[in-house]
Tab-separated table of C-alpha atoms and ligand atoms in Angstrom:
chain	number	residue	atom	x	y	z
J	1	MET	CA	-149.146	-46.947	-27.821
J	2	PHE	CA	-147.421	-47.710	-31.088
J	3	THR	CA	-143.915	-47.801	-29.621
J	4	GLY	CA	-144.992	-50.744	-27.462
J	5	ALA	CA	-146.639	-52.469	-30.432
J	6	ARG	CA	-143.573	-51.806	-32.586
J	7	ILE	CA	-141.266	-53.355	-29.994
J	8	LYS	CA	-143.577	-56.345	-29.602
J	9	LEU	CA	-143.746	-56.874	-33.353
J	10	THR	CA	-139.955	-56.593	-33.580
J	11	GLY	CA	-139.770	-59.209	-30.820
J	12	TRP	CA	-141.966	-61.564	-32.839
J	13	TYR	CA	-139.916	-61.008	-36.008
J	14	LEU	CA	-136.751	-61.707	-33.996
J	15	LEU	CA	-138.205	-64.817	-32.391
J	16	ILE	CA	-139.097	-66.295	-35.782
J	17	ILE	CA	-135.799	-65.366	-37.453
J	18	MET	CA	-133.672	-66.504	-34.504
J	19	THR	CA	-135.548	-69.807	-34.144
J	20	ILE	CA	-134.803	-70.580	-37.795
J	21	THR	CA	-131.208	-69.316	-37.503
J	22	VAL	CA	-130.425	-71.337	-34.365
J	23	PHE	CA	-132.036	-74.429	-35.892
J	24	PHE	CA	-129.863	-74.093	-39.002
J	25	SER	CA	-126.745	-73.367	-36.914
J	26	PHE	CA	-127.260	-76.631	-35.012
J	27	ALA	CA	-127.901	-78.463	-38.269
J	28	ILE	CA	-124.754	-76.980	-39.859
J	29	PHE	CA	-122.704	-77.819	-36.767
J	30	PHE	CA	-123.864	-81.444	-36.640
J	31	ILE	CA	-123.426	-81.953	-40.391
J	32	LEU	CA	-119.900	-80.468	-40.358
J	33	SER	CA	-118.898	-82.351	-37.174
J	34	GLY	CA	-120.137	-85.582	-38.742
J	35	GLU	CA	-118.172	-84.881	-41.923
J	36	ILE	CA	-115.022	-84.125	-39.915
J	37	ASP	CA	-115.424	-87.319	-37.859
J	38	ARG	CA	-115.986	-89.392	-40.995
J	39	GLY	CA	-112.974	-87.783	-42.741
J	40	TYR	CA	-110.856	-88.458	-39.687
J	41	THR	CA	-111.921	-92.123	-39.549
J	42	ARG	CA	-111.098	-92.504	-43.250
J	43	LEU	CA	-107.660	-91.021	-42.645
J	44	GLU	CA	-107.102	-93.409	-39.692
J	45	HIS	CA	-108.013	-96.424	-41.858
J	46	ARG	CA	-105.691	-95.299	-44.596
J	47	TYR	CA	-102.893	-94.774	-42.099
J	48	GLU	CA	-103.437	-98.258	-40.654
J	49	GLN	CA	-103.455	-99.702	-44.198
J	50	VAL	CA	-99.938	-98.259	-44.771
J	51	GLY	CA	-98.700	-99.868	-41.545
J	52	GLY	CA	-99.531	-97.312	-38.870
J	53	THR	CA	-100.597	-98.579	-35.450
J	54	LEU	CA	-103.159	-96.278	-34.069
J	55	PRO	CA	-104.099	-95.133	-31.475
J	56	ASP	CA	-100.726	-95.377	-29.703
J	57	ASP	CA	-98.413	-94.734	-32.660
J	58	PRO	CA	-95.771	-92.229	-31.485
J	59	ASN	CA	-94.925	-91.317	-35.135
J	60	ARG	CA	-98.401	-90.559	-36.343
J	61	PRO	CA	-98.727	-87.304	-38.381
J	62	THR	CA	-100.180	-84.171	-36.676
J	63	LEU	CA	-103.170	-84.450	-39.017
J	64	LEU	CA	-104.200	-87.534	-37.102
J	65	ASP	CA	-103.994	-85.849	-33.712
J	66	PRO	CA	-107.540	-86.142	-32.193
J	67	GLN	CA	-106.950	-82.731	-30.612
J	68	ILE	CA	-107.225	-81.176	-34.072
J	69	LEU	CA	-110.790	-82.466	-34.355
J	70	ASP	CA	-111.888	-80.706	-31.182
J	71	THR	CA	-110.186	-77.481	-32.257
J	72	ALA	CA	-111.949	-77.592	-35.652
J	73	LYS	CA	-115.303	-78.213	-33.979
J	74	ASP	CA	-114.678	-75.415	-31.485
J	75	ASN	CA	-113.842	-73.039	-34.336
J	76	ILE	CA	-117.024	-73.984	-36.192
J	77	ARG	CA	-119.055	-73.494	-33.022
J	78	THR	CA	-117.502	-70.080	-32.303
J	79	ASN	CA	-118.001	-68.920	-35.899
J	80	LEU	CA	-121.619	-70.037	-35.884
J	81	ILE	CA	-122.200	-68.156	-32.614
J	82	TYR	CA	-120.680	-64.994	-34.145
J	83	ILE	CA	-122.801	-65.391	-37.266
J	84	ASP	CA	-125.940	-65.882	-35.120
J	85	LEU	CA	-125.104	-62.781	-33.091
J	86	LEU	CA	-124.625	-60.831	-36.307
J	87	ILE	CA	-127.958	-62.096	-37.646
J	88	PHE	CA	-129.567	-61.155	-34.312
J	89	VAL	CA	-128.348	-57.561	-34.484
J	90	ALA	CA	-129.190	-57.213	-38.197
J	91	SER	CA	-132.662	-58.750	-37.703
J	92	ALA	CA	-133.379	-56.556	-34.692
J	93	THR	CA	-132.541	-53.430	-36.694
J	94	ALA	CA	-134.372	-54.539	-39.840
J	95	GLY	CA	-137.275	-55.893	-37.756
J	96	TYR	CA	-137.699	-52.599	-35.901
J	97	PHE	CA	-137.678	-50.728	-39.204
J	98	LEU	CA	-140.137	-53.160	-40.840
J	99	ALA	CA	-142.409	-53.147	-37.784
J	100	GLY	CA	-142.549	-49.359	-38.088
J	101	ARG	CA	-143.520	-49.629	-41.754
J	102	THR	CA	-146.124	-52.304	-41.037
J	103	LEU	CA	-147.736	-50.295	-38.260
J	104	LYS	CA	-147.652	-46.922	-40.013
J	105	PRO	CA	-150.870	-47.318	-42.069
J	106	ILE	CA	-152.652	-48.660	-38.979
J	107	SER	CA	-151.412	-45.727	-36.915
J	108	VAL	CA	-152.537	-43.255	-39.623
J	109	MET	CA	-155.939	-44.958	-39.790
J	110	ILE	CA	-156.381	-44.868	-36.016
J	111	SER	CA	-155.439	-41.200	-35.714
J	112	GLU	CA	-157.828	-40.415	-38.565
J	113	GLU	CA	-160.598	-42.340	-36.801
J	114	ASN	CA	-159.812	-40.534	-33.546
J	115	ARG	CA	-159.954	-37.193	-35.314
J	116	PHE	CA	-163.265	-38.210	-36.868
J	117	ILE	CA	-164.708	-39.162	-33.482
J	118	THR	CA	-163.442	-35.935	-31.866
J	119	ASP	CA	-164.781	-33.765	-34.691
J	120	ALA	CA	-168.085	-35.633	-34.768
J	121	SER	CA	-168.531	-35.334	-30.994
J	122	HIS	CA	-167.734	-31.645	-31.201
J	123	GLU	CA	-170.237	-31.091	-34.020
J	124	LEU	CA	-172.917	-33.014	-32.128
J	125	ARG	CA	-172.231	-31.296	-28.853
J	126	THR	CA	-172.788	-27.730	-30.074
J	127	PRO	CA	-176.391	-28.159	-31.297
J	128	ILE	CA	-177.275	-30.445	-28.368
J	129	THR	CA	-176.027	-27.813	-25.897
J	130	ALA	CA	-177.980	-25.108	-27.736
J	131	LEU	CA	-181.095	-27.283	-27.668
J	132	ARG	CA	-180.721	-28.000	-23.983
J	133	THR	CA	-180.110	-24.353	-23.056
J	134	SER	CA	-183.138	-23.231	-25.041
J	135	LEU	CA	-185.348	-25.868	-23.374
J	136	GLU	CA	-184.060	-25.051	-19.874
J	137	VAL	CA	-184.463	-21.297	-20.278
J	138	ASN	CA	-187.986	-21.653	-21.605
J	139	LEU	CA	-188.997	-24.176	-18.976
J	140	ARG	CA	-187.987	-21.667	-16.297
J	141	ASP	CA	-190.101	-18.980	-17.917
J	142	LYS	CA	-193.379	-19.016	-15.976
J	143	ASN	CA	-195.050	-16.626	-18.420
J	144	LEU	CA	-194.462	-18.785	-21.452
J	145	ASP	CA	-197.701	-18.807	-23.434
J	146	PHE	CA	-198.970	-21.410	-25.839
J	147	LYS	CA	-197.869	-19.531	-28.982
J	148	GLU	CA	-194.316	-19.071	-27.677
J	149	ALA	CA	-194.146	-22.709	-26.622
J	150	ARG	CA	-195.269	-23.750	-30.092
J	151	ASN	CA	-192.608	-21.564	-31.727
J	152	LEU	CA	-190.019	-23.039	-29.397
J	153	LEU	CA	-191.045	-26.570	-30.315
J	154	GLN	CA	-190.848	-25.657	-33.985
J	155	ASP	CA	-187.319	-24.286	-33.530
J	156	ASN	CA	-186.341	-27.364	-31.578
J	157	LEU	CA	-187.775	-29.624	-34.234
J	158	HIS	CA	-185.671	-27.857	-36.834
J	159	GLU	CA	-182.563	-28.389	-34.690
J	160	VAL	CA	-183.447	-32.058	-34.204
J	161	GLU	CA	-183.893	-32.476	-37.969
J	162	GLN	CA	-180.440	-31.001	-38.517
J	163	LEU	CA	-178.992	-33.284	-35.880
J	164	GLN	CA	-180.633	-36.246	-37.558
J	165	ALA	CA	-179.169	-35.233	-40.928
J	166	LEU	CA	-175.782	-34.894	-39.264
J	167	THR	CA	-175.935	-38.325	-37.629
J	168	ASP	CA	-177.090	-39.876	-40.934
J	169	ASN	CA	-174.120	-38.320	-42.692
J	170	LEU	CA	-171.773	-39.418	-39.925
J	171	LEU	CA	-173.028	-42.981	-40.189
J	172	LEU	CA	-172.560	-42.947	-43.938
J	173	LEU	CA	-169.005	-41.669	-43.596
J	174	ALA	CA	-168.149	-43.944	-40.695
J	175	LYS	CA	-168.529	-47.002	-42.914
J	176	GLY	CA	-165.120	-47.943	-44.368
J	177	SER	CA	-164.156	-45.782	-47.337
J	178	ASN	CA	-163.951	-48.834	-49.584
J	179	ASP	CA	-167.203	-50.277	-48.396
J	180	ASN	CA	-169.079	-50.957	-51.625
J	181	ASP	CA	-171.579	-53.359	-50.059
J	182	ALA	CA	-174.039	-50.582	-49.516
J	183	LEU	CA	-174.253	-49.885	-53.266
J	184	ASN	CA	-177.417	-50.913	-55.031
J	185	VAL	CA	-176.155	-50.932	-58.604
J	186	GLY	CA	-178.565	-50.996	-61.548
J	187	GLN	CA	-179.200	-49.224	-64.839
J	188	ALA	CA	-179.450	-45.568	-63.821
J	189	ASP	CA	-181.059	-43.005	-66.091
J	190	LEU	CA	-178.909	-39.892	-65.597
J	191	LYS	CA	-181.442	-37.514	-67.139
J	192	GLU	CA	-184.118	-38.792	-64.772
J	193	VAL	CA	-181.794	-38.511	-61.779
J	194	VAL	CA	-180.783	-34.930	-62.624
J	195	GLU	CA	-184.381	-33.901	-63.276
J	196	SER	CA	-185.492	-35.280	-59.913
J	197	VAL	CA	-182.696	-33.315	-58.217
J	198	VAL	CA	-183.638	-30.142	-60.088
J	199	THR	CA	-187.320	-30.572	-59.155
J	200	LYS	CA	-186.403	-31.167	-55.532
J	201	LEU	CA	-184.135	-28.140	-55.239
J	202	THR	CA	-185.978	-25.643	-57.446
J	203	PRO	CA	-188.016	-24.218	-54.521
J	204	LEU	CA	-184.746	-23.549	-52.650
J	205	ALA	CA	-183.207	-21.931	-55.747
J	206	ARG	CA	-186.320	-19.826	-56.282
J	207	LYS	CA	-185.924	-18.250	-52.843
J	208	LYS	CA	-182.706	-16.692	-54.181
J	209	LYS	CA	-184.102	-16.188	-57.689
J	210	ILE	CA	-181.466	-18.591	-58.983
J	211	THR	CA	-182.075	-20.286	-62.324
J	212	LEU	CA	-181.470	-24.026	-62.192
J	213	GLU	CA	-180.840	-25.568	-65.600
J	214	SER	CA	-180.308	-29.159	-66.650
J	215	LYS	CA	-178.516	-30.015	-69.892
J	216	VAL	CA	-178.250	-33.770	-69.747
J	217	GLY	CA	-178.546	-36.103	-72.708
J	218	GLU	CA	-180.142	-39.558	-72.700
J	219	ILE	CA	-177.516	-41.510	-70.773
J	220	THR	CA	-177.837	-44.721	-68.863
J	221	LEU	CA	-175.000	-45.952	-66.717
J	222	LYS	CA	-174.418	-48.735	-64.232
J	223	ALA	CA	-174.767	-46.989	-60.895
J	224	ASP	CA	-176.766	-46.693	-57.705
J	225	SER	CA	-179.509	-44.162	-58.600
J	226	ASP	CA	-180.150	-43.189	-54.973
J	227	LYS	CA	-176.478	-42.538	-54.322
J	228	LEU	CA	-176.207	-40.615	-57.603
J	229	THR	CA	-179.197	-38.510	-56.545
J	230	ARG	CA	-177.595	-37.868	-53.169
J	231	LEU	CA	-174.332	-36.857	-54.843
J	232	LEU	CA	-176.055	-34.362	-57.124
J	233	VAL	CA	-178.228	-33.012	-54.302
J	234	ILE	CA	-175.049	-32.257	-52.335
J	235	LEU	CA	-173.416	-30.454	-55.271
J	236	VAL	CA	-176.498	-28.509	-56.404
J	237	ASP	CA	-177.437	-27.661	-52.808
J	238	ASN	CA	-173.922	-26.283	-52.269
J	239	ALA	CA	-174.125	-24.365	-55.544
J	240	ILE	CA	-177.337	-22.712	-54.296
J	241	LYS	CA	-175.906	-22.090	-50.820
J	242	TYR	CA	-172.756	-20.457	-52.102
J	243	SER	CA	-174.303	-18.358	-54.895
J	244	SER	CA	-175.738	-14.888	-54.672
J	245	LYS	CA	-179.190	-13.953	-55.889
J	246	GLU	CA	-180.221	-13.967	-59.538
J	247	THR	CA	-177.412	-16.164	-60.759
J	248	LYS	CA	-177.482	-19.374	-62.787
J	249	ILE	CA	-176.624	-22.978	-61.941
J	250	GLU	CA	-176.144	-25.524	-64.687
J	251	VAL	CA	-176.025	-29.309	-64.476
J	252	THR	CA	-174.585	-30.958	-67.569
J	253	GLY	CA	-174.119	-34.585	-68.514
J	254	LYS	CA	-172.499	-36.142	-71.564
J	255	LYS	CA	-170.768	-39.307	-72.679
J	256	THR	CA	-167.002	-39.330	-73.293
J	257	ASP	CA	-165.446	-42.637	-74.435
J	258	HIS	CA	-166.527	-45.170	-71.877
J	259	ARG	CA	-167.342	-42.614	-69.267
J	260	VAL	CA	-169.987	-40.122	-68.281
J	261	MET	CA	-168.992	-36.568	-67.498
J	262	ILE	CA	-171.290	-34.712	-65.128
J	263	GLY	CA	-170.754	-31.033	-64.418
J	264	VAL	CA	-172.313	-28.743	-61.813
J	265	SER	CA	-171.401	-25.076	-62.383
J	266	ASP	CA	-172.439	-22.003	-60.506
J	267	GLN	CA	-171.669	-18.279	-60.615
J	268	GLY	CA	-171.220	-18.083	-56.846
J	269	ILE	CA	-168.592	-16.896	-54.394
J	270	GLY	CA	-165.928	-19.334	-55.610
J	271	ILE	CA	-163.305	-21.161	-53.523
J	272	LYS	CA	-159.825	-19.935	-52.619
J	273	ASP	CA	-156.912	-22.028	-53.937
J	274	SER	CA	-155.779	-22.633	-50.351
J	275	ASP	CA	-159.220	-24.073	-49.528
J	276	ILE	CA	-159.599	-26.198	-52.640
J	277	VAL	CA	-157.138	-28.812	-51.384
J	278	HIS	CA	-159.184	-29.305	-48.210
J	279	ILE	CA	-162.829	-29.060	-49.255
J	280	PHE	CA	-163.199	-32.831	-49.673
J	281	ASP	CA	-161.910	-33.405	-46.115
J	282	ARG	CA	-164.442	-34.312	-43.469
J	283	PHE	CA	-165.667	-31.299	-41.456
J	284	TYR	CA	-163.737	-28.790	-43.544
J	285	ARG	CA	-165.529	-25.498	-44.173
J	286	ALA	CA	-163.883	-22.514	-45.824
J	287	ASP	CA	-164.204	-19.263	-43.868
J	288	SER	CA	-166.203	-17.755	-46.714
J	289	SER	CA	-168.707	-20.627	-46.442
J	290	HIS	CA	-170.352	-19.071	-43.390
J	291	ALA	CA	-171.997	-16.638	-45.798
J	292	GLY	CA	-173.782	-19.690	-47.216
J	293	GLY	CA	-175.365	-20.479	-43.860
J	294	THR	CA	-175.164	-23.646	-41.822
J	295	GLY	CA	-173.365	-26.804	-42.770
J	296	TYR	CA	-171.101	-29.355	-41.186
J	297	GLY	CA	-168.498	-29.693	-43.890
J	298	LEU	CA	-169.496	-33.295	-44.609
J	299	GLY	CA	-171.261	-32.913	-47.970
J	300	LEU	CA	-168.225	-33.027	-50.222
J	301	ALA	CA	-166.613	-35.815	-48.190
J	302	ILE	CA	-169.767	-37.864	-48.824
J	303	ALA	CA	-169.791	-36.812	-52.496
J	304	LYS	CA	-166.209	-37.974	-52.891
J	305	LYS	CA	-167.009	-41.248	-51.197
J	306	ILE	CA	-169.971	-41.926	-53.481
J	307	VAL	CA	-167.881	-41.116	-56.574
J	308	GLY	CA	-165.105	-43.375	-55.288
J	309	GLN	CA	-167.561	-46.227	-54.681
J	310	HIS	CA	-168.543	-45.966	-58.351
J	311	GLY	CA	-164.913	-46.019	-59.488
J	312	GLY	CA	-165.016	-42.411	-60.673
J	313	THR	CA	-163.269	-39.118	-59.962
J	314	ILE	CA	-164.433	-35.704	-58.835
J	315	THR	CA	-162.511	-32.506	-59.525
J	316	VAL	CA	-163.192	-28.845	-58.955
J	317	LYS	CA	-162.275	-25.608	-60.753
J	318	SER	CA	-163.086	-22.316	-59.149
J	319	GLY	CA	-162.468	-18.599	-59.461
J	320	LEU	CA	-163.010	-16.333	-56.454
J	321	GLY	CA	-166.119	-14.248	-57.064
J	322	LYS	CA	-166.621	-15.916	-60.448
J	323	GLY	CA	-168.017	-19.312	-59.678
J	324	THR	CA	-167.248	-22.990	-59.264
J	325	THR	CA	-167.525	-26.069	-61.445
J	326	PHE	CA	-167.464	-29.597	-60.058
J	327	THR	CA	-166.734	-32.265	-62.680
J	328	ILE	CA	-167.470	-35.922	-62.090
J	329	LEU	CA	-166.250	-38.698	-64.327
J	330	LEU	CA	-167.989	-42.032	-63.886
J	331	PRO	CA	-167.449	-45.269	-65.813
J	332	LEU	CA	-170.462	-46.219	-67.950
J	333	THR	CA	-170.353	-49.813	-66.726
D	1	ADP	P1	-170.773	-27.548	-46.080
D	1	ADP	O1	-171.405	-27.023	-47.333
D	1	ADP	O2	-171.718	-28.239	-45.180
D	1	ADP	O3	-169.938	-26.518	-45.398
D	1	ADP	P2	-169.312	-29.313	-47.839
D	1	ADP	O4	-168.445	-30.471	-47.519
D	1	ADP	O5	-170.468	-29.555	-48.729
D	1	ADP	O6	-169.739	-28.700	-46.465
D	1	ADP	O7	-168.403	-28.213	-48.498
D	1	ADP	C1	-167.147	-27.919	-47.906
D	1	ADP	C2	-166.768	-26.471	-48.203
D	1	ADP	O8	-166.503	-26.327	-49.609
D	1	ADP	C3	-167.877	-25.491	-47.928
D	1	ADP	O9	-167.884	-25.109	-46.584
D	1	ADP	C4	-167.527	-24.341	-48.854
D	1	ADP	O10	-166.550	-23.546	-48.247
D	1	ADP	C5	-166.887	-25.029	-50.043
D	1	ADP	N1	-167.826	-25.186	-51.187
D	1	ADP	C6	-168.460	-26.317	-51.543
D	1	ADP	N2	-169.188	-26.116	-52.667
D	1	ADP	C7	-169.011	-24.838	-53.012
D	1	ADP	C8	-169.489	-24.011	-54.085
D	1	ADP	N3	-170.297	-24.498	-55.013
D	1	ADP	N4	-169.065	-22.729	-54.116
D	1	ADP	C9	-168.242	-22.242	-53.187
D	1	ADP	N5	-167.745	-22.947	-52.155
D	1	ADP	C10	-168.127	-24.235	-52.071
């Protein structure tokens, strides 16, 4: 697809360059021809002033031979044609190269979008197929009693909720990565945000007897509180998912210069170095993550997007079997 577009773009570059070149060649030719004609006329006048009798003077100098004018014009014409041909070849080569460079980011973007669509369809297809199979099998079961049907509906509802969460996340990610329109920026109270996240996720942590601690000072920053909450929910939820029982998770927050540093540390399974480079990619899940249960590998991609929308950075340090710390730096204003 892009070879065709590249050739077309090269064609357009060539058309523009050659139109200008040919226009200038004609202009140069007419200007030079005019100059030659005028110079020749001046020479004729001078020759007549010193007694020459043009046009039939048998002794006139070769310089005044009209043939010389045509030869000069022919030479100019030929040289201009050669120069135009040279410009054509050079522009075609440079144009093809430039067209490639122009189209490259578009081609990268399109293949990324295609990958996103393929991955998303794949992720959606698996739970939908499971849901359908479960419904079909149970519908065929003539002995299905009310209690079993209720359990089935409950299971299905859980699947549907997961699908809904997945589609919500997909929609959020599908919006351009630099799309800041969706941000609702105001004065955000970090302590309040972290406490709401801790309150929300404490029941989940309790199931694994994990201690969830918040060590955040009084900090207000210019940010979207809802997005900040979502970001911290993703990180703390992951910390719970990928930690074993009776461990500790700590959320810290402090001011440094003009920035806020937020940390989420756990004592969980850790991340391999080879995985660390990929964990912020959409749909990436480390093999070890299956121990943490279900997930679509979208959380950290969303986290990175939210941090990026706020003009901040997110980094991770991890030791296998020791734990992981995510550090976020956000500008105060
Ligand atoms: P998900 O958790 O749905 O798999 P994420 O995008 O949130 O997707 O995380 C991507 C991967 O990063 C996870 O599958 C897991 O392998 C790894 N990961 C994220 N957070 C942690 C953590 N706190 N400890 C260990 N591994 C983690």
